[in-house]
Short mmCIF file of C-alpha atoms and ligand atoms in Angstrom, two decimals:
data_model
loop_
_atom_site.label_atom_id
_atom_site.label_comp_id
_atom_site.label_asym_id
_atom_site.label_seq_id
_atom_site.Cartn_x
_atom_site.Cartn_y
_atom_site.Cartn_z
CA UNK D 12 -27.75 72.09 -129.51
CA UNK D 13 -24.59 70.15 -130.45
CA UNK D 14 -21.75 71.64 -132.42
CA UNK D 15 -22.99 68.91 -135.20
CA UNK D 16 -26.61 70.48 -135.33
CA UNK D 17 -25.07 74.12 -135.14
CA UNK D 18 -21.66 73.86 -137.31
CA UNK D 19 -22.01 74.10 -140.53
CA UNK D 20 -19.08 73.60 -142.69
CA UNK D 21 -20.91 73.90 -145.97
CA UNK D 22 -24.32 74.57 -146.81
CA UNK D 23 -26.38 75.62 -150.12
CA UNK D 24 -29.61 78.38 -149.09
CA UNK D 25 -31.08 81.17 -150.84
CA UNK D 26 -28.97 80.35 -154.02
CA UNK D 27 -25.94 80.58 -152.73
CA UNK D 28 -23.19 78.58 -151.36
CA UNK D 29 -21.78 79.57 -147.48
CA UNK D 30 -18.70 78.41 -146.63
CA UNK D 31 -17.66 78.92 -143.15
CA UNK D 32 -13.60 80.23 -143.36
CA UNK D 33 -11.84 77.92 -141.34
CA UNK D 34 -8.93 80.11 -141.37
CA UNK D 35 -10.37 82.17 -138.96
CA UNK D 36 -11.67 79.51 -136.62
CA UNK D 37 -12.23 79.53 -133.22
CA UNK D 38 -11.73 82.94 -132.79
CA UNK D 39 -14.24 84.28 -135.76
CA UNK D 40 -17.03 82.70 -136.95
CA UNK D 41 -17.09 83.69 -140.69
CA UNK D 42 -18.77 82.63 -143.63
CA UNK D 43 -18.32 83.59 -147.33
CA UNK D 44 -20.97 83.19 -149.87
CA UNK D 45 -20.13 81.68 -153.26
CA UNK D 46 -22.01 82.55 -156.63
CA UNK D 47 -19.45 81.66 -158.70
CA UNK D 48 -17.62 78.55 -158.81
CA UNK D 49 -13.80 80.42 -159.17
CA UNK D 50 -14.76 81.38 -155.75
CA UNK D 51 -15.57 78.07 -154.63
CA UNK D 52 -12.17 76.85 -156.28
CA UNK D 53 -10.26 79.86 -154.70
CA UNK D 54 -11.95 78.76 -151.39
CA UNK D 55 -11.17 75.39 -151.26
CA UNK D 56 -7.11 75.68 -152.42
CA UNK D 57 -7.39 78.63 -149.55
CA UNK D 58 -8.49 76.28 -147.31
CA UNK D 59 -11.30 78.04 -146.02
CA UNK D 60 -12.93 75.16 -146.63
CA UNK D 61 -10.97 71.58 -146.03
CA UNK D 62 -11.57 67.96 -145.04
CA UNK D 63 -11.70 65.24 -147.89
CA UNK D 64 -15.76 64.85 -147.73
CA UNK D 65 -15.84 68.45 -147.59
CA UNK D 66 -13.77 69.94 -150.31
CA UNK D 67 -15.82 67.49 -152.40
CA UNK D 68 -19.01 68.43 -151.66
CA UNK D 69 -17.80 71.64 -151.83
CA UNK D 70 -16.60 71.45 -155.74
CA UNK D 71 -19.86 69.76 -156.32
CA UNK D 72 -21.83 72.82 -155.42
CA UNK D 73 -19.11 74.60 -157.71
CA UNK D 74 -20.45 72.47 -160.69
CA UNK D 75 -23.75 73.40 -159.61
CA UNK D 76 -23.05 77.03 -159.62
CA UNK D 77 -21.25 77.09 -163.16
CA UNK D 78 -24.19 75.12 -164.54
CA UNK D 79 -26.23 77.97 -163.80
CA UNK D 80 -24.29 80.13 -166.60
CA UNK D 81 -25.65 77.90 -169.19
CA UNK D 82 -22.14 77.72 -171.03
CA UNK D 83 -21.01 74.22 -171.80
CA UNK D 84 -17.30 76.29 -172.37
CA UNK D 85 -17.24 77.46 -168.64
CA UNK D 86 -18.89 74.44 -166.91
CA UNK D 87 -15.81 72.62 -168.71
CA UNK D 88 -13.72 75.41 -166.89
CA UNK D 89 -15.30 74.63 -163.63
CA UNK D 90 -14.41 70.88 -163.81
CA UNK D 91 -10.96 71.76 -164.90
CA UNK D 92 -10.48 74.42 -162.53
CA UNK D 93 -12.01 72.49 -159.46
CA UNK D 94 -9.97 69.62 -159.64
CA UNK D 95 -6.73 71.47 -159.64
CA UNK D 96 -7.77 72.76 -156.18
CA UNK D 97 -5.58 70.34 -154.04
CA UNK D 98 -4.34 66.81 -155.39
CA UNK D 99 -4.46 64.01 -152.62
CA UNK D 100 -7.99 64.17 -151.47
CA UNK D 101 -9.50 62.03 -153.90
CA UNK D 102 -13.16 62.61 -152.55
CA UNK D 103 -12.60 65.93 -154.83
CA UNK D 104 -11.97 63.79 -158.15
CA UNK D 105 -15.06 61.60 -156.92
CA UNK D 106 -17.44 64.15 -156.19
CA UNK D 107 -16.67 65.81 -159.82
CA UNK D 108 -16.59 62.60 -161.38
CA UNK D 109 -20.26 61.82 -159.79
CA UNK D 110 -21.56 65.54 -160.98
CA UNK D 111 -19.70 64.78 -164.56
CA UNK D 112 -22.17 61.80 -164.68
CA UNK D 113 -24.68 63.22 -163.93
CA UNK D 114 -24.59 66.44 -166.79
CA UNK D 115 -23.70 63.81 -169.59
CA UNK D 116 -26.73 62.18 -168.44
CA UNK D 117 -28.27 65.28 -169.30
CA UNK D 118 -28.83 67.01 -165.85
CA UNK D 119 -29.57 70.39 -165.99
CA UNK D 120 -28.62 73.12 -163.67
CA UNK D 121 -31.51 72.45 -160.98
CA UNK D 122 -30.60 68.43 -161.36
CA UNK D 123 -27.33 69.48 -161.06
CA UNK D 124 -27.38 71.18 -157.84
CA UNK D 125 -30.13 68.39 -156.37
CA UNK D 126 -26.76 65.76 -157.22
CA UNK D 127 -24.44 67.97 -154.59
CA UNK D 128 -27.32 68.53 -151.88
CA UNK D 129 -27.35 64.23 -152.64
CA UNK D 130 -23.88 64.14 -152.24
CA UNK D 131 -23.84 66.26 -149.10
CA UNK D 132 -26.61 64.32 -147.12
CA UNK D 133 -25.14 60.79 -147.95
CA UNK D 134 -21.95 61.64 -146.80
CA UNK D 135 -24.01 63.09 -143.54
CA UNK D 136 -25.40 59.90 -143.63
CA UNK D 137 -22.46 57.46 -143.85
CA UNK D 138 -20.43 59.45 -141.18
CA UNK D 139 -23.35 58.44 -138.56
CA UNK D 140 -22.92 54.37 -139.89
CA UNK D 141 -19.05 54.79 -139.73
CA UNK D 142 -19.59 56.48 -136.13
CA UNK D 143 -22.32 53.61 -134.96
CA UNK D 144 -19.41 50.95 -135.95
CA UNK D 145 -16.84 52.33 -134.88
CA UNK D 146 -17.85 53.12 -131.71
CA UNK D 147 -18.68 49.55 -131.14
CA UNK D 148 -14.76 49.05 -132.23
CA UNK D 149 -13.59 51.01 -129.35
CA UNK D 150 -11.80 50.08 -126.43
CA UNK D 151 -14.80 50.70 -123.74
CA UNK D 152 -13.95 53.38 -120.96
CA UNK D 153 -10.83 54.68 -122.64
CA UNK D 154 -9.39 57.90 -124.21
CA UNK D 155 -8.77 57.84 -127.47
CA UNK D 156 -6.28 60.10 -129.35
CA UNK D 157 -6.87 61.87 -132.83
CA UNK D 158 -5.00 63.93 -135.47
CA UNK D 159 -5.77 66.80 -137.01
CA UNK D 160 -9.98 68.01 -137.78
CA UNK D 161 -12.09 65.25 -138.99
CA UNK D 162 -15.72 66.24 -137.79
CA UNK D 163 -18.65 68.11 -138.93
CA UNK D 164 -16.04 70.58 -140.52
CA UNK D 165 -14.42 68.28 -142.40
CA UNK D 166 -17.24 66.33 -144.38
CA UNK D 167 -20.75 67.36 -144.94
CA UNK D 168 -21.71 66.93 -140.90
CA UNK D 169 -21.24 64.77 -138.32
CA UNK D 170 -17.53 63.77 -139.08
CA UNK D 171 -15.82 60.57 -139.74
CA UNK D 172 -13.28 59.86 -136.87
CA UNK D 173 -15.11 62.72 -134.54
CA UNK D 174 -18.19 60.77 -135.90
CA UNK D 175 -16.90 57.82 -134.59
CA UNK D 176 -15.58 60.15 -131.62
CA UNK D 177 -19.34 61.59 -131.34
CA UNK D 178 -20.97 58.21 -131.28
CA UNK D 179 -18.73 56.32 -128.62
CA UNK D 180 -19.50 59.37 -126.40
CA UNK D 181 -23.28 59.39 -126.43
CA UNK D 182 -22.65 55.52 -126.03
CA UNK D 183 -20.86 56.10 -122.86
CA UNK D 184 -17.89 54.07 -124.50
CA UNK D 185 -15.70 57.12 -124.13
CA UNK D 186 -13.64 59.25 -121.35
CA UNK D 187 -11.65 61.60 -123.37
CA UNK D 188 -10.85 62.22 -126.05
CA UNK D 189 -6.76 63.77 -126.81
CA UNK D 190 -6.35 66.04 -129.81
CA UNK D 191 -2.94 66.41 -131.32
CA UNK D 192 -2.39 69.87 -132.45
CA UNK D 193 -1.41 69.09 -135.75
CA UNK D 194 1.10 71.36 -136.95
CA UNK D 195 1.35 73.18 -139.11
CA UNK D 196 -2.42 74.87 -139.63
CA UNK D 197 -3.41 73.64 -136.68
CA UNK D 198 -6.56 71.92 -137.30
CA UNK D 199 -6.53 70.41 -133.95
CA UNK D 200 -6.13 73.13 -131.30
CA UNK D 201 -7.73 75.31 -133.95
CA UNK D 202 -10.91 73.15 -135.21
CA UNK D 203 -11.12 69.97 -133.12
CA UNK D 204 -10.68 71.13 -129.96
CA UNK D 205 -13.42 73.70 -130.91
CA UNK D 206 -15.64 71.17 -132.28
CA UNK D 207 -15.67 68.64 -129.35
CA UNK D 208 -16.05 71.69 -126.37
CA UNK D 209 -18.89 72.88 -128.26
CA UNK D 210 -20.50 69.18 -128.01
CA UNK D 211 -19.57 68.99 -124.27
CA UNK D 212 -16.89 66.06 -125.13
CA UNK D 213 -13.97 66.20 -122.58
CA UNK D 214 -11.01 67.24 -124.70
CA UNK D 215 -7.00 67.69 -123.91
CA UNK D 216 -5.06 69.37 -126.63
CA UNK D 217 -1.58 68.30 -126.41
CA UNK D 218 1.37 69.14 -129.00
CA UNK D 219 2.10 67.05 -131.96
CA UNK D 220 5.19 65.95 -130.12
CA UNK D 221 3.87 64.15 -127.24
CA UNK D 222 2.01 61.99 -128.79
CA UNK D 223 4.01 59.05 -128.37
CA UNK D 224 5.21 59.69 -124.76
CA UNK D 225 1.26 59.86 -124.01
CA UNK D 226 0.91 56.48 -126.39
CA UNK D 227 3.75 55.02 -123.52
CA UNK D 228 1.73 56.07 -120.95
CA UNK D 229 -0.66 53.37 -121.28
CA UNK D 230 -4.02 56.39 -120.85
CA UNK D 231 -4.82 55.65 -124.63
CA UNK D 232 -7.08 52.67 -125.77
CA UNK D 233 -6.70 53.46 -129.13
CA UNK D 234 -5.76 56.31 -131.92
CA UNK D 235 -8.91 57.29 -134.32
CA UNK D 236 -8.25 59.35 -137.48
CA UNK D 237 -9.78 60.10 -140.86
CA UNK D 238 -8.53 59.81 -144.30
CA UNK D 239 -7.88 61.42 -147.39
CA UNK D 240 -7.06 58.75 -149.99
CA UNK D 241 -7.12 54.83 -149.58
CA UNK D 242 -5.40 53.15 -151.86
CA UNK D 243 -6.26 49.76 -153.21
CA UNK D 244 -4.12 47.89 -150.85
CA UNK D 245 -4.93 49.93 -148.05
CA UNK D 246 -2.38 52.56 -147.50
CA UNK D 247 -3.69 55.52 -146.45
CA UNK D 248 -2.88 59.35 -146.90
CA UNK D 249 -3.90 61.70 -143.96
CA UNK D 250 -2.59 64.78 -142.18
CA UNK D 251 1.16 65.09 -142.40
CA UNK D 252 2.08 63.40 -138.63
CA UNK D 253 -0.55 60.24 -138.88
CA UNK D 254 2.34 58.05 -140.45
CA UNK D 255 4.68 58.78 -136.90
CA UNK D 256 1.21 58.21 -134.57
CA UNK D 257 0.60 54.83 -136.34
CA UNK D 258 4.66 53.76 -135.71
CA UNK D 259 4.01 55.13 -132.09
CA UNK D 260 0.87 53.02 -131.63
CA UNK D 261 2.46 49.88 -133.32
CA UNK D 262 5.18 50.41 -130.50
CA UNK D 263 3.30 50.54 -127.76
CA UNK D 264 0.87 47.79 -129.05
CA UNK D 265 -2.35 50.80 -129.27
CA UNK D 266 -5.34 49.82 -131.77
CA UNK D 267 -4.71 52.42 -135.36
CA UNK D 268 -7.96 53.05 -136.48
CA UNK D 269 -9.17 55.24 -139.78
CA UNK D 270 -12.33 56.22 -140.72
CA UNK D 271 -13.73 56.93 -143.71
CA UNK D 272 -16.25 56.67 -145.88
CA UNK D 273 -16.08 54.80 -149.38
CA UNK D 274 -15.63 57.88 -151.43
CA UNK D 275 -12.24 58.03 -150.08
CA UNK D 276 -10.86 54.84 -151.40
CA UNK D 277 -9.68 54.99 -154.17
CA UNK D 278 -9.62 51.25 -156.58
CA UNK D 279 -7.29 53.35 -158.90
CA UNK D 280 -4.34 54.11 -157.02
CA UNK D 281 -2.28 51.05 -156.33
CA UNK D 282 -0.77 51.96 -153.24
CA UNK D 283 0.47 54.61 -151.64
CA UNK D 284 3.37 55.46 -153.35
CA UNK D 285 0.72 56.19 -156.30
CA UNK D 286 -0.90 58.94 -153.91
CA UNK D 287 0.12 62.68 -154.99
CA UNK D 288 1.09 64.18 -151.88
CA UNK D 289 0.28 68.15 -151.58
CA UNK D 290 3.49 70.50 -150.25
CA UNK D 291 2.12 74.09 -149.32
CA UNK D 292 4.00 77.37 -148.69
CA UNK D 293 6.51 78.47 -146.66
CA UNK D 294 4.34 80.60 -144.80
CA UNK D 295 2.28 77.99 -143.24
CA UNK D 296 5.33 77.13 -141.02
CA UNK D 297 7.38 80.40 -140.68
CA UNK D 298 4.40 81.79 -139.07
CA UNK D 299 1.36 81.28 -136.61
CA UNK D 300 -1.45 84.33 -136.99
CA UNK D 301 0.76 86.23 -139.07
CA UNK D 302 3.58 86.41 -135.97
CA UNK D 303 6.82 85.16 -137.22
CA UNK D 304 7.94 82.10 -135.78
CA UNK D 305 11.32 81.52 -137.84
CA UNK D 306 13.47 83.33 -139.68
CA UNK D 307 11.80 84.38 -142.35
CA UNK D 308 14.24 83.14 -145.28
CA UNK D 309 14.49 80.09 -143.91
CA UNK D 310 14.27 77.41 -146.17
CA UNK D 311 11.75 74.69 -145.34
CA UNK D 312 9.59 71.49 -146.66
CA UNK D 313 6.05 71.26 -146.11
CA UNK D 314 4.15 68.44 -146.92
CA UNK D 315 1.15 68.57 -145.75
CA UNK D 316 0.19 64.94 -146.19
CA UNK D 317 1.77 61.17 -145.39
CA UNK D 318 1.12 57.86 -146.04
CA UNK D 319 0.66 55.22 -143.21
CA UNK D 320 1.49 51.49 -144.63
CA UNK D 321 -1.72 49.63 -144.35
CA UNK D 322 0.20 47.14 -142.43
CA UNK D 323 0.36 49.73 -139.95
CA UNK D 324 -3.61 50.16 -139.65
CA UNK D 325 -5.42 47.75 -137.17
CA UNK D 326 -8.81 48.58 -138.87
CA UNK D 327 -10.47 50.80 -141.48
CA UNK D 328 -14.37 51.35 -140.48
CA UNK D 329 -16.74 52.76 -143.28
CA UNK D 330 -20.05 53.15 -143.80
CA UNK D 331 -20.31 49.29 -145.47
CA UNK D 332 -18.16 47.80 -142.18
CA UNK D 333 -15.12 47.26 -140.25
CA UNK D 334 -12.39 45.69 -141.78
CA UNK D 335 -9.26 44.61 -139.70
CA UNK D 336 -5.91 45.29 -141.78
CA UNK D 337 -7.50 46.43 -144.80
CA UNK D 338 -5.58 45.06 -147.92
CA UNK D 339 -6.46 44.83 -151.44
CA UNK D 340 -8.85 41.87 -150.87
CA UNK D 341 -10.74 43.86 -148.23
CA UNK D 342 -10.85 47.07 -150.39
CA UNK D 343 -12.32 45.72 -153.52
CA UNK D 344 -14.51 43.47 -150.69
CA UNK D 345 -16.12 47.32 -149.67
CA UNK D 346 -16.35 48.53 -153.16
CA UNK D 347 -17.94 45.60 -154.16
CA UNK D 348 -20.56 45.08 -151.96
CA UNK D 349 -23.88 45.95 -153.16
CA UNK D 350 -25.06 49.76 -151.75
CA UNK D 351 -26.77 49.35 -148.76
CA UNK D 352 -25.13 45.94 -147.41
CA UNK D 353 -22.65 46.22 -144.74
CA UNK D 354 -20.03 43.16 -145.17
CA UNK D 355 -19.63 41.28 -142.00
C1 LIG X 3 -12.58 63.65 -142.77
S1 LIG X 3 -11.27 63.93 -143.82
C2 LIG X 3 -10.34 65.09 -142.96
C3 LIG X 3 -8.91 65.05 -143.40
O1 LIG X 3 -8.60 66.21 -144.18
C4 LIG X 3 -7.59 66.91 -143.52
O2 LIG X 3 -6.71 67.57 -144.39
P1 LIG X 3 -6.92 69.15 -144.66
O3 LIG X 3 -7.32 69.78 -143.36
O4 LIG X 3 -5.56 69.60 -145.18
O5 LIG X 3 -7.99 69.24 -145.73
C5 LIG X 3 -6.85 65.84 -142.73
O6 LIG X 3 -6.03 65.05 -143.54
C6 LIG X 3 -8.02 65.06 -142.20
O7 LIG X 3 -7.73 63.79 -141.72
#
């Protein structure tokens, strides 16, 4: 059994929503069970559960839940509430936008809750399309490098850069695969690294800061990551650090690749300057495991997200294709195309 058959980030049984607390990973296996959606809202701006896909599909289930208290008042709350989780993902806004749609249509709770278990398989679903092309966009026989947690923990299953990890691996396209780190909650030793050992994918964790020395080294045929927003013109938001891997990569000439699925571009946002960019507390830095780390009145800034330039991306592979340096043209090109149809 694969970590993709066996992890399970979120999942809806028995009437209730599990989350598994990612705060806790890879020492404790946890989950908590949500009846109410102010837990699911407390649990996703916790970050027990994280990962664009995956904080959507997680509010969805939250809509689903406050749908079952009949109360037009508190499923308003729930939208409300929900969205103020955490601002740059905009799968969050797109999954509540998609389960707004579908009340004023006049779902009811049971429709309701069939919309997120939708929502949660298609996004299973593109992250296996996304990992079938972009393995094909790989450098054969190569490592590749990757930032931050962007598998089944991440999005509903599979993953989207891990899926495109996952794939090249069964193809035999890939040696190794190096995970940054990714200070400061650590979603690569912490999740990553987890997730790929448990699939029996060769894995090196090295520290945030030596990924460019290994990008020098010539051992890298290309850097995959995932996304949280894609602007129109193809600037991307991801895991604070992605920005100084994709000036790294540009130096040294190594392929940028993100990977994500449509419901994280965003046609709205003009570029990335438009993206809201989320800054979390002090405490994420000044401490690892609740041992103190700095001195603890230190002042600090902690952004937890960046923008790469999309003239720094080499491609963007979704579920509808691969585009090579994605611009506003080859956004609206993937938004555009009718469901279904890859564009060539
Ligand atoms: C497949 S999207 C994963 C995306 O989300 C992560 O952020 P966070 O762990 O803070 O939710 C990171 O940006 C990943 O690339």
């Amino acid at each position: 059994m694969t970590a993709f058959d066996r992890i399970r980030a979120v999942f809806w049984e028995s009437g209730r929503l599990h989350l598994l607390d990612q705060r806790r990973l890879p020492t404790v296996e946890h989950y908590l069970d949500c009846t109410r959606w102010r837990e699911v809202a407390e649990a996703i701006r916790d970050m027990v559960v994280r990962g664009a896909p995956a904080i959507g599909i997680a509010a969805a289930y939250g809509v689903a839940l406050a749908a079952r208290e009949r109360s037009e008042r508190e499923l308003a709350a729930a939208f409300e509430g929900l969205a103020a989780t955490r601002p740059t993902a905009v799968n969050l806004g797109w999954a509540l936008a998609r389960m707004r749609r579908a009340h004023d249509a006049g779902a009811d709770a049971g429709a309701l809750l069939a919309e997120a278990q939708r929502i949660q398989a298609e996004d299973v679903a593109a992250n296996r399309r996304i990992g079938a092309l972009g393995a094909e966009h790989l450098p054969a026989g190569r490592a590749v490098l990757t930032h931050c947690n962007t598998g089944s923990l991440a999005t509903g299953g599979y993953g989207t850069a891990l899926g495109v990890v996952r794939s090249a691996y069964a193809a035999g396209r890939l040696t190794r695969v190096y995970a940054g780190e990714t200070r400061p909650w650590l979603q690569g030793a912490r999740l990553t690294a987890w997730e790929l050992q448990a699939d029996g994918i060769p894995v090196r964790l090295i520290a945030d800061g030596a990924a460019a020395s290994l990008l020098a080294s010539g051992e890298v045929g290309a850097v995959v990551v995932g996304a949280d927003r894609v602007a129109a013109n193809g600037d991307v938001a991801n895991k604070i650090g992605t920005y100084a891997l994709a000036l790294a990569a540009a130096a040294h000439d190594v392929p940028f690749l993100v990977a994500a699925p449509l419901s994280t571009l965003d046609a709205d946002t003009a570029s990335g300057a438009g993206i809201p960019i989320e800054t979390r507390g002090a405490e994420e830095l000044l401490s690892i495991a609740g041992q103190a780390i700095a001195p603890p009145d230190i002042e600090v800034w902690n952004p937890v997200f960046d923008v790469t330039p999309a003239r720094l991306v080499d491609a963007l592979i979704t579920e509808r294709g691969v585009v090579a340096r994605p611009d506003a043209h080859a956004i609206r090109r993937l938004l555009s195309a009718p469901a279904h149809e890859e564009i060539p």
